[in-house]
Amino acid sequence: MALIFDNPLSTSASFRSILAVIWLGVWPSAIAVLVLVAVIARVGATFVALNNYLVPVVGSLLGVFILGESFGLSRVFGLLLILVGVLITQYVQRRQIHMMAEKSSAADATQKG
């Protein structure tokens, strides 16, 4: 819509400002992707995906402490629901890993014995 009504292409931008926009778009994105790949390699994709659920928690807490927003009962319930979901998912994942390790060690013991 902005391309139709505001005609932003008619304005001129300096080479330096275009380069700055490209630099700010590429450099932080590249760093973020490298950090993401390193974290996924270290702790796994499930854990990284679960961290997305913590964004509303951090946002709500920042809103309360920095912006002075109210911390009502619905917000408490929502935050608890998110945290309980993350904890349950982590518990199930760790239990599955533990069970797989036990099966692997039992299979190794039967092959040796």
mmCIF file of C-alpha atoms in Angstrom, residues 71-110:
data_model
loop_
_atom_site.group_PDB
_atom_site.id
_atom_site.type_symbol
_atom_site.label_atom_id
_atom_site.label_comp_id
_atom_site.label_asym_id
_atom_site.label_seq_id
_atom_site.Cartn_x
_atom_site.Cartn_y
_atom_site.Cartn_z
ATOM 1 C CA PHE A 71 -0.069 -7.712 36.495
ATOM 2 C CA GLY A 72 -3.558 -9.190 36.613
ATOM 3 C CA LEU A 73 -4.812 -12.668 37.310
ATOM 4 C CA SER A 74 -5.157 -13.516 33.612
ATOM 5 C CA ARG A 75 -1.496 -12.640 33.033
ATOM 6 C CA VAL A 76 -0.420 -14.811 35.973
ATOM 7 C CA PHE A 77 -2.498 -17.709 34.635
ATOM 8 C CA GLY A 78 -1.099 -17.300 31.126
ATOM 9 C CA LEU A 79 2.497 -17.161 32.314
ATOM 10 C CA LEU A 80 2.018 -20.209 34.539
ATOM 11 C CA LEU A 81 0.410 -22.097 31.673
ATOM 12 C CA ILE A 82 3.370 -21.343 29.408
ATOM 13 C CA LEU A 83 5.943 -22.303 32.031
ATOM 14 C CA VAL A 84 4.150 -25.540 32.924
ATOM 15 C CA GLY A 85 3.977 -26.473 29.228
ATOM 16 C CA VAL A 86 7.703 -25.882 28.787
ATOM 17 C CA LEU A 87 8.507 -27.893 31.939
ATOM 18 C CA ILE A 88 6.308 -30.819 30.873
ATOM 19 C CA THR A 89 7.867 -30.893 27.426
ATOM 20 C CA GLN A 90 11.372 -30.839 28.873
ATOM 21 C CA TYR A 91 10.482 -33.614 31.324
ATOM 22 C CA VAL A 92 9.087 -35.834 28.572
ATOM 23 C CA GLN A 93 12.066 -35.211 26.314
ATOM 24 C CA ARG A 94 14.567 -36.007 29.077
ATOM 25 C CA ARG A 95 12.647 -39.146 30.002
ATOM 26 C CA GLN A 96 12.676 -40.331 26.384
ATOM 27 C CA ILE A 97 16.427 -39.736 26.161
ATOM 28 C CA HIS A 98 16.951 -41.634 29.416
ATOM 29 C CA MET A 99 14.842 -44.570 28.187
ATOM 30 C CA MET A 100 16.747 -44.694 24.887
ATOM 31 C CA ALA A 101 20.044 -44.717 26.770
ATOM 32 C CA GLU A 102 18.839 -47.585 28.968
ATOM 33 C CA LYS A 103 17.745 -49.610 25.920
ATOM 34 C CA SER A 104 21.082 -48.960 24.251
ATOM 35 C CA SER A 105 23.070 -50.043 27.291
ATOM 36 C CA ALA A 106 20.877 -53.173 27.695
ATOM 37 C CA ALA A 107 21.420 -54.057 24.038
ATOM 38 C CA ASP A 108 25.175 -53.587 24.439
ATOM 39 C CA ALA A 109 25.179 -55.832 27.528
ATOM 40 C CA THR A 110 23.332 -58.633 25.724
#
